[in-house]
Amino acid sequence: MPLSAENARIRLRIRTGALSLTAAAGILGLKFLTYRLTGSSAVLSDALESIINVVAAAFVMLSVWLSAKPPDSSHPYGHGKIEYFSAGFEGALIILAAAGIFRAGLASLLRPRPLPHLDTGMLLLVAAAAANLALGLLLIRVGRRTASPALEADGRHILTDVYTSAGVIVSLAVVRLTGKLWIDGAVACLLGVYILAAGIRLISQAYCGLMDASNPELLASISAVLREHRRENWIDIHQLRAWRAGDNVNIDLHLVLPRDLTLSQAHAEALAVETILKEKFGQQTTVLVHTDPCPDPSCTLCNLHKWNRETLTMASEDKKRLAKQCNSCQSKQPRNNEPETETRRKQEMATIFTKIINGEIKADIVYQDDQVTAFRDINPQAPVHILIVPNKEIPTVNDVTEEDEQTIGHMFTVARILAEKEGVAESGYRLLVNCNRDANQEVFHLHMHMFGGRPLGPMLMRQ
Ligand code: DGP
């Protein structure tokens, strides 16, 4: 997800948290005013629950702010779990309030007291309930949209407050109509039990989040994405585990690949899994892929790879003889006699950048025109790590022709523009192009790396 979208999401959460805190304080004032007017213990129970709303909203603000902090060396998985603490804390406060409400309700059930100013009291309570309803629905909506369990829990809590206020309004109306004062205490006791159940539910949700309880919904959506984008070499995916911490999703899995893949081919497959999952769940997602060689000796896919490798590493004399035997094969011979699997891998990796350029795969694109596209590297090696890519698919520097000269020159102009935009023009940056195996080129669509934002050390790794 682009940084600006992420920042907008965090700002929206913090603004909504602040609104919740202010509104909860105003509504609390309204309810205590109603209690002072009527002396109803049911109203008192409602007001007591509202004190919790204020404390909880303050805690939500704190946790939303903390969870927005990026991962650091002491919290490598980010700070998202603070939101579960907030939900748990809120649950504990609700249980305390339930006990207080039950006590007040029991007292007025056993010794009913007269309730003055009922009409005004009921009107004030209706206003408070309407304000709470609007606030609760808003918090749930923003909580879902910005994947914040703390905001969502706060919204749900506020909705329980609306139900309690509605119950209290009905009970006051019944008291007014029938004159039976004990109803006020009985309703307060019932509300106490209802609120207790809500508190227990919140605590159990927070417990599941903190203990990384399995999340079948999340696992199902990960499986669906991987099924949809399954690549030819993926024999099996197992030991899939995933947990959420705030809006950070952490995923680890074992990917079974054909036994004969090279290390860089296996790496490319793992990178593809990572890219697909980050596209779906956001760039802050942590993906750990453990690659396993296929254990089945009779596996068709593995045998196909083995056949390719053995056939294509035959002595070159044999290869020439084989090619002569079949003219049609000659046209299919890979360039420079490269092993066919290697060529196929290069073709697959090349298309990744074309898909990004065409908008078929998401990336954080920072520049695009009719010749060049630049986007942030999925695996940044420096605070600024941008790939500047010609829109035309040129596999390596070796394939550059005279007609590409204008585009290649333009890539440097784009580098200059981006260096200024990223604020590294003065501090310095490095432009780097890898070509083929010794340079570890992974994606065979010519690209220029732009690194900056920190001292970059010596140019080459020492031998
Ligand atoms: P090289 O080794 O020079 O071929 O670098 C390839 C770079 O491409 C590597 O740093 C990771 C990056 N990369 C690979 N796949 C993707 C992708 O799908 N999205 C983005 N943004 N970068 C990718």
XYZ file of C-alpha atoms and ligand atoms in Angstrom:
486
model
C 0.000 0.000 0.000
C 1.417 3.430 -0.882
C 2.796 5.361 2.077
C 0.379 8.249 1.632
C -2.656 5.910 1.726
C -1.255 4.276 4.868
C -0.746 7.693 6.501
C -4.274 8.766 5.551
C -5.602 5.610 7.202
C -3.668 6.273 10.409
C -4.817 9.910 10.447
C -8.441 8.812 10.007
C -8.111 6.377 12.925
C -6.597 8.993 15.229
C -9.213 11.600 14.258
C -12.029 9.114 14.879
C -10.493 8.125 18.232
C -10.376 11.801 19.285
C -13.993 12.310 18.205
C -15.014 9.260 20.234
C -13.290 10.630 23.343
C -14.949 14.060 23.068
C -18.402 12.659 22.302
C -18.185 10.085 25.114
C -17.379 12.894 27.611
C -20.370 14.985 26.421
C -22.774 12.037 26.586
C -21.534 11.143 30.078
C -22.401 14.688 31.245
C -25.889 14.331 29.772
C -26.524 11.051 31.582
C -25.343 12.309 34.991
C -27.612 15.315 34.555
C -30.493 12.880 33.926
C -29.557 10.899 37.059
C -29.480 14.077 39.170
C -32.941 15.009 37.872
C -34.593 11.598 38.271
C -32.556 9.717 40.908
C -33.249 6.537 38.897
C -30.859 3.661 39.561
C -31.394 2.388 36.011
C -30.207 5.791 34.721
C -27.272 5.642 37.161
C -26.304 2.236 35.767
C -26.394 3.685 32.263
C -24.267 6.677 33.345
C -21.740 4.398 35.066
C -21.298 2.500 31.832
C -20.625 5.829 30.128
C -17.716 6.596 32.482
C -16.150 3.461 31.101
C -16.727 4.741 27.580
C -14.659 7.821 28.328
C -11.788 5.875 29.911
C -11.936 3.307 27.117
C -11.932 5.996 24.403
C -8.787 7.515 25.960
C -7.131 4.089 25.963
C -8.212 3.511 22.352
C -6.573 6.818 21.344
C -3.341 5.728 22.985
C -3.371 2.290 21.395
C -4.305 3.577 17.916
C -1.375 5.997 18.110
C 1.025 3.319 19.386
C -0.061 0.666 16.890
C 0.608 3.092 14.021
C 4.328 3.155 14.890
C 6.347 1.184 12.328
C 8.264 -1.952 13.374
C 11.615 -1.186 15.056
C 14.510 -3.244 16.377
C 12.822 -3.864 19.739
C 9.399 -4.600 18.158
C 10.224 -6.246 14.817
C 6.582 -7.325 14.292
C 5.254 -3.780 14.849
C 3.069 -2.524 17.714
C -0.327 -3.726 16.446
C -1.012 -5.998 19.432
C -1.500 -3.017 21.747
C -4.978 -2.818 20.220
C -5.849 -6.198 21.744
C -4.677 -4.890 25.133
C -7.044 -1.983 24.638
C -9.954 -4.299 23.814
C -9.105 -6.485 26.850
C -8.826 -3.458 29.146
C -12.184 -2.226 27.930
C -13.704 -5.677 28.609
C -12.338 -5.626 32.172
C -13.798 -2.132 32.769
C -17.179 -3.263 31.456
C -17.198 -6.161 33.931
C -16.433 -3.751 36.793
C -19.267 -1.473 35.688
C -21.633 -4.449 35.484
C -20.908 -5.238 39.146
C -21.599 -1.563 40.126
C -24.824 -1.494 38.120
C -26.043 -4.732 39.678
C -25.384 -3.392 43.182
C -27.285 -0.125 42.570
C -30.147 -2.008 40.894
C -30.491 -4.495 43.750
C -30.635 -1.626 46.302
C -33.503 0.119 44.518
C -35.279 -3.188 43.853
C -35.302 -3.901 47.598
C -36.003 -0.269 48.679
C -37.776 1.502 45.776
C -37.524 5.339 45.773
C -39.709 7.948 44.035
C -38.456 9.149 40.614
C -39.055 12.899 39.933
C -38.735 14.758 36.540
C -39.278 11.582 34.548
C -40.362 13.323 31.294
C -37.304 15.578 31.067
C -35.078 12.689 32.068
C -36.445 10.477 29.319
C -35.943 13.222 26.712
C -32.321 13.721 27.764
C -31.729 9.974 27.599
C -33.196 9.781 24.073
C -30.772 12.529 22.962
C -27.825 10.709 24.574
C -28.837 7.397 22.984
C -29.155 8.957 19.513
C -25.707 10.548 19.817
C -24.242 7.223 20.972
C -25.885 5.333 18.113
C -24.326 7.663 15.528
C -20.924 7.482 17.237
C -20.982 3.686 17.629
C -21.875 3.068 13.966
C -19.177 5.512 12.826
C -16.515 3.813 14.976
C -17.410 0.353 13.686
C -17.304 1.574 10.081
C -13.954 3.340 10.446
C -12.576 0.411 12.514
C -13.438 -2.029 9.711
C -12.224 0.241 6.940
C -8.874 0.858 8.618
C -8.563 -2.682 10.124
C -8.399 -1.399 13.710
C -9.779 -3.889 16.301
C -9.577 -1.202 19.028
C -11.860 1.241 17.175
C -14.248 -1.562 16.237
C -14.399 -2.830 19.842
C -15.015 0.725 21.054
C -17.862 1.091 18.532
C -19.441 -2.195 19.649
C -19.158 -1.164 23.268
C -20.884 2.134 22.515
C -23.689 0.263 20.748
C -24.277 -1.827 23.906
C -24.616 1.529 25.621
C -27.390 2.447 23.170
C -29.262 -0.775 23.975
C -28.913 -0.099 27.712
C -30.213 3.456 27.273
C -33.157 2.133 25.229
C -33.925 -0.389 27.996
C -33.741 2.357 30.625
C -36.039 4.669 28.610
C -38.622 1.870 28.256
C -38.405 1.019 31.967
C -38.850 4.690 32.966
C -41.886 4.882 30.680
C -43.356 1.772 32.331
C -42.676 3.218 35.817
C -44.398 6.452 34.790
C -47.441 4.605 33.419
C -47.871 2.016 36.195
C -46.294 3.804 39.191
C -44.453 0.539 40.069
C -41.101 1.885 41.324
C -39.425 -1.531 41.800
C -39.309 -1.907 37.980
C -36.470 0.665 37.951
C -34.268 -1.549 40.190
C -35.205 -4.746 38.349
C -34.229 -3.243 34.975
C -30.901 -2.068 36.413
C -30.178 -5.659 37.603
C -31.014 -7.096 34.168
C -28.782 -4.523 32.490
C -25.976 -5.491 34.843
C -26.167 -9.108 33.604
C -26.315 -8.030 29.940
C -23.319 -5.703 30.300
C -21.364 -8.428 32.106
C -21.837 -10.744 29.086
C -20.576 -7.985 26.711
C -17.450 -7.506 28.873
C -16.694 -11.232 28.932
C -17.054 -11.387 25.128
C -14.568 -8.523 24.620
C -12.031 -10.105 26.975
C -12.243 -13.435 25.174
C -11.695 -11.710 21.794
C -8.661 -9.860 23.158
C -7.321 -13.120 24.622
C -7.645 -14.876 21.238
C -5.820 -11.992 19.515
C -2.996 -11.877 22.063
C -2.563 -15.651 22.051
C -2.489 -15.734 18.211
C -5.485 -18.079 18.209
C -6.086 -19.612 14.793
C -8.099 -17.356 12.540
C -10.019 -19.575 10.094
C -11.336 -16.581 8.111
C -7.828 -15.233 7.506
C -6.465 -18.696 6.593
C -9.336 -19.212 4.138
C -8.686 -15.909 2.387
C -4.916 -16.628 2.156
C -5.633 -20.079 0.671
C -8.062 -18.550 -1.839
C -5.480 -15.970 -3.030
C -2.737 -18.579 -3.381
C -5.092 -20.931 -5.235
C -6.098 -18.155 -7.616
C -2.468 -17.208 -8.396
C -0.973 -20.690 -8.216
C 2.168 -21.036 -10.362
C 3.245 -24.067 -12.334
C 6.073 -24.974 -9.934
C 4.038 -24.871 -6.736
C 3.517 -28.549 -5.925
C 2.011 -28.005 -2.486
C 1.640 -25.437 0.258
C 1.327 -26.663 3.830
C 1.893 -25.657 7.481
C 0.201 -22.363 6.685
C -0.015 -20.152 9.774
C -1.245 -16.603 9.958
C -2.095 -14.099 12.633
C -3.087 -10.501 12.787
C -1.626 -7.853 15.067
C -3.653 -4.704 14.491
C -3.483 -4.234 10.741
C -0.222 -6.184 10.422
C -0.716 -9.638 8.984
C 2.003 -12.213 9.613
C 2.042 -15.284 7.418
C 4.346 -18.269 7.301
C 4.079 -21.333 5.139
C 6.010 -24.208 3.571
C 6.170 -24.229 -0.215
C 6.953 -27.572 -1.883
C 8.900 -27.121 -5.137
C 10.405 -29.541 -7.695
C 13.609 -31.065 -6.311
C 15.764 -29.913 -9.197
C 15.100 -26.176 -9.041
C 18.204 -24.046 -8.552
C 18.490 -21.877 -5.455
C 17.650 -18.722 -7.414
C 14.635 -20.403 -9.071
C 13.338 -21.436 -5.624
C 13.984 -17.898 -4.400
C 11.978 -16.483 -7.310
C 9.041 -18.756 -6.431
C 9.196 -17.689 -2.765
C 9.346 -14.038 -3.876
C 6.256 -14.573 -6.037
C 4.341 -15.927 -3.006
C 5.457 -12.903 -0.992
C 4.454 -10.436 -3.729
C 1.001 -11.966 -4.157
C 0.279 -11.950 -0.417
C 1.555 -8.382 0.044
C -0.674 -7.221 -2.778
C -3.677 -8.746 -1.068
C -2.977 -7.874 2.582
C -0.839 -4.696 2.225
C 2.888 -4.003 2.046
C 3.255 -4.131 5.861
C 2.466 -7.875 5.741
C 5.278 -10.165 6.916
C 5.617 -13.298 4.810
C 8.018 -16.104 5.642
C 8.271 -18.836 3.004
C 10.119 -22.033 3.848
C 10.864 -23.964 0.644
C 10.756 -27.768 0.737
C 11.987 -30.085 -2.040
C 9.268 -32.433 -3.286
C 9.639 -35.745 -1.394
C 7.857 -37.900 -4.015
C 10.356 -39.657 -6.342
C 7.619 -40.410 -8.881
C 6.340 -36.821 -9.012
C 5.634 -35.900 -12.655
C 6.574 -32.264 -12.212
C 9.966 -33.106 -10.646
C 10.700 -35.650 -13.375
C 9.897 -33.096 -16.039
C 12.479 -30.724 -14.510
C 15.038 -33.491 -14.182
C 14.517 -34.442 -17.816
C 14.954 -30.832 -18.893
C 18.135 -30.458 -16.894
C 19.722 -33.706 -18.012
C 18.826 -33.255 -21.660
C 20.043 -29.707 -21.712
C 23.348 -30.345 -19.981
C 24.402 -33.045 -22.430
C 27.741 -32.564 -24.159
C 27.369 -29.796 -26.715
C 28.275 -32.247 -29.529
C 25.257 -34.343 -28.588
C 23.105 -31.230 -28.531
C 24.223 -30.244 -32.030
C 23.521 -33.798 -33.255
C 20.085 -33.731 -31.665
C 19.312 -30.361 -33.196
C 20.365 -31.564 -36.645
C 18.015 -34.532 -36.388
C 15.030 -32.277 -36.183
C 14.903 -29.003 -38.072
C 11.821 -27.799 -36.264
C 13.695 -28.163 -32.968
C 16.328 -25.753 -34.196
C 13.930 -22.869 -34.213
C 12.996 -23.723 -30.633
C 16.615 -23.891 -29.456
C 17.122 -21.424 -26.624
C 19.429 -18.482 -27.323
C 23.129 -19.064 -26.477
C 22.277 -22.714 -25.723
C 20.947 -21.696 -22.329
C 19.184 -24.481 -20.478
C 15.528 -24.351 -21.415
C 14.327 -24.154 -17.793
C 16.596 -21.139 -17.282
C 15.094 -19.458 -20.350
C 11.578 -20.196 -19.158
C 12.390 -18.788 -15.738
C 13.751 -15.618 -17.310
C 10.569 -15.232 -19.331
C 8.424 -15.668 -16.212
C 10.458 -13.167 -14.205
C 10.438 -10.669 -17.063
C 6.668 -10.520 -17.127
C 6.457 -9.462 -13.451
C 7.630 -5.913 -14.256
C 5.487 -5.728 -17.418
C 2.486 -6.650 -15.271
C 3.396 -3.891 -12.810
C 3.778 -1.395 -15.683
C 0.371 -2.425 -17.077
C -1.238 -2.190 -13.640
C -2.017 -5.939 -13.502
C 0.145 -6.373 -10.380
C 0.095 -3.653 -7.745
C 3.262 -1.793 -6.813
C 4.035 1.554 -5.226
C 4.539 3.434 -8.508
C 6.348 6.744 -7.967
C 6.760 7.802 -11.598
C 5.362 6.779 -14.977
C 5.429 8.159 -18.508
C 5.247 6.614 -21.962
C 8.858 5.334 -21.816
C 9.697 4.593 -18.199
C 7.995 3.413 -15.003
C 9.530 3.686 -11.516
C 8.261 1.905 -8.402
C 9.526 1.036 -4.938
C 11.391 -2.267 -4.636
C 9.393 -4.943 -2.823
C 12.434 -5.822 -0.751
C 14.089 -2.447 -0.029
C 17.816 -2.500 0.767
C 17.926 1.191 1.754
C 15.407 3.818 2.955
C 15.055 4.846 -0.687
C 15.108 1.852 -3.058
C 13.363 2.509 -6.349
C 13.443 0.488 -9.567
C 13.488 2.535 -12.778
C 12.265 0.321 -15.593
C 11.831 0.916 -19.343
C 8.249 0.163 -20.386
C 9.670 -1.859 -23.267
C 10.690 -5.374 -22.222
C 14.494 -5.429 -22.677
C 15.836 -8.519 -20.838
C 19.376 -7.347 -19.949
C 21.911 -4.635 -20.759
C 23.291 -7.063 -23.380
C 20.040 -6.716 -25.311
C 20.095 -2.908 -25.537
C 20.091 -1.689 -29.152
C 20.590 1.723 -30.758
C 16.866 2.306 -30.870
C 16.773 2.040 -27.035
C 19.356 4.801 -26.511
C 16.778 7.521 -25.996
C 14.886 5.437 -23.385
C 18.068 4.476 -21.528
C 19.124 8.134 -21.375
C 15.649 9.061 -20.184
C 16.023 6.590 -17.279
C 18.803 8.838 -15.928
C 16.615 11.939 -16.232
C 13.904 10.101 -14.252
C 16.567 9.118 -11.671
C 17.497 12.799 -11.269
C 13.842 13.842 -10.846
C 13.215 11.090 -8.292
C 16.410 11.859 -6.349
C 15.138 15.413 -5.873
C 11.633 14.230 -5.001
C 12.934 11.701 -2.454
C 15.295 14.293 -0.917
C 18.526 12.376 -1.649
C 19.893 14.523 -4.483
C 22.263 16.371 -2.133
C 23.052 13.599 0.362
C 23.824 11.192 -2.495
C 22.528 7.988 -4.006
C 23.651 5.047 -6.082
C 22.316 3.860 -9.446
C 22.969 0.222 -10.234
C 22.097 -2.177 -13.034
C 22.664 -5.923 -12.631
C 23.305 -8.064 -15.678
C 23.067 -11.857 -15.704
C 24.298 -14.469 -13.260
C 27.472 -13.005 -11.741
C 25.587 -9.819 -10.898
C 22.663 -11.834 -9.460
C 20.104 -10.402 -11.881
C 16.779 -11.825 -10.748
C 14.272 -10.100 -12.962
C 15.039 -10.244 -16.661
C 13.462 -6.963 -17.572
C 16.197 -4.329 -17.589
C 15.953 -2.076 -14.528
C 18.034 0.481 -12.713
C 18.126 0.318 -8.898
C 18.226 3.660 -7.129
C 19.475 3.423 -3.516
C 19.680 6.315 -1.078
C 18.755 7.683 2.333
C 21.795 6.226 4.171
C 25.572 5.862 3.648
C 25.845 3.083 1.077
C 29.275 1.667 1.902
C 31.871 0.401 -0.564
C 30.787 -0.263 -4.118
C 31.466 -3.990 -4.230
C 31.444 -6.773 -1.663
C 35.029 -7.716 -0.810
C 36.089 -11.184 -2.037
P 17.784 -7.647 -9.685
O 18.478 -8.585 -8.741
O 18.635 -6.495 -10.091
O 17.133 -8.372 -10.830
O 16.623 -7.000 -8.809
C 15.286 -7.330 -8.902
C 14.559 -6.535 -7.866
O 13.187 -6.568 -8.183
C 14.702 -7.115 -6.459
O 15.357 -6.144 -5.625
C 13.283 -7.317 -5.971
C 12.445 -6.552 -6.982
N 11.185 -7.201 -7.275
C 10.988 -8.473 -7.700
N 9.657 -8.715 -7.870
C 9.024 -7.548 -7.545
C 7.664 -7.160 -7.507
O 6.763 -7.933 -7.819
N 7.386 -5.892 -7.105
C 8.388 -5.012 -6.764
N 8.016 -3.778 -6.357
N 9.688 -5.342 -6.781
C 10.001 -6.593 -7.164
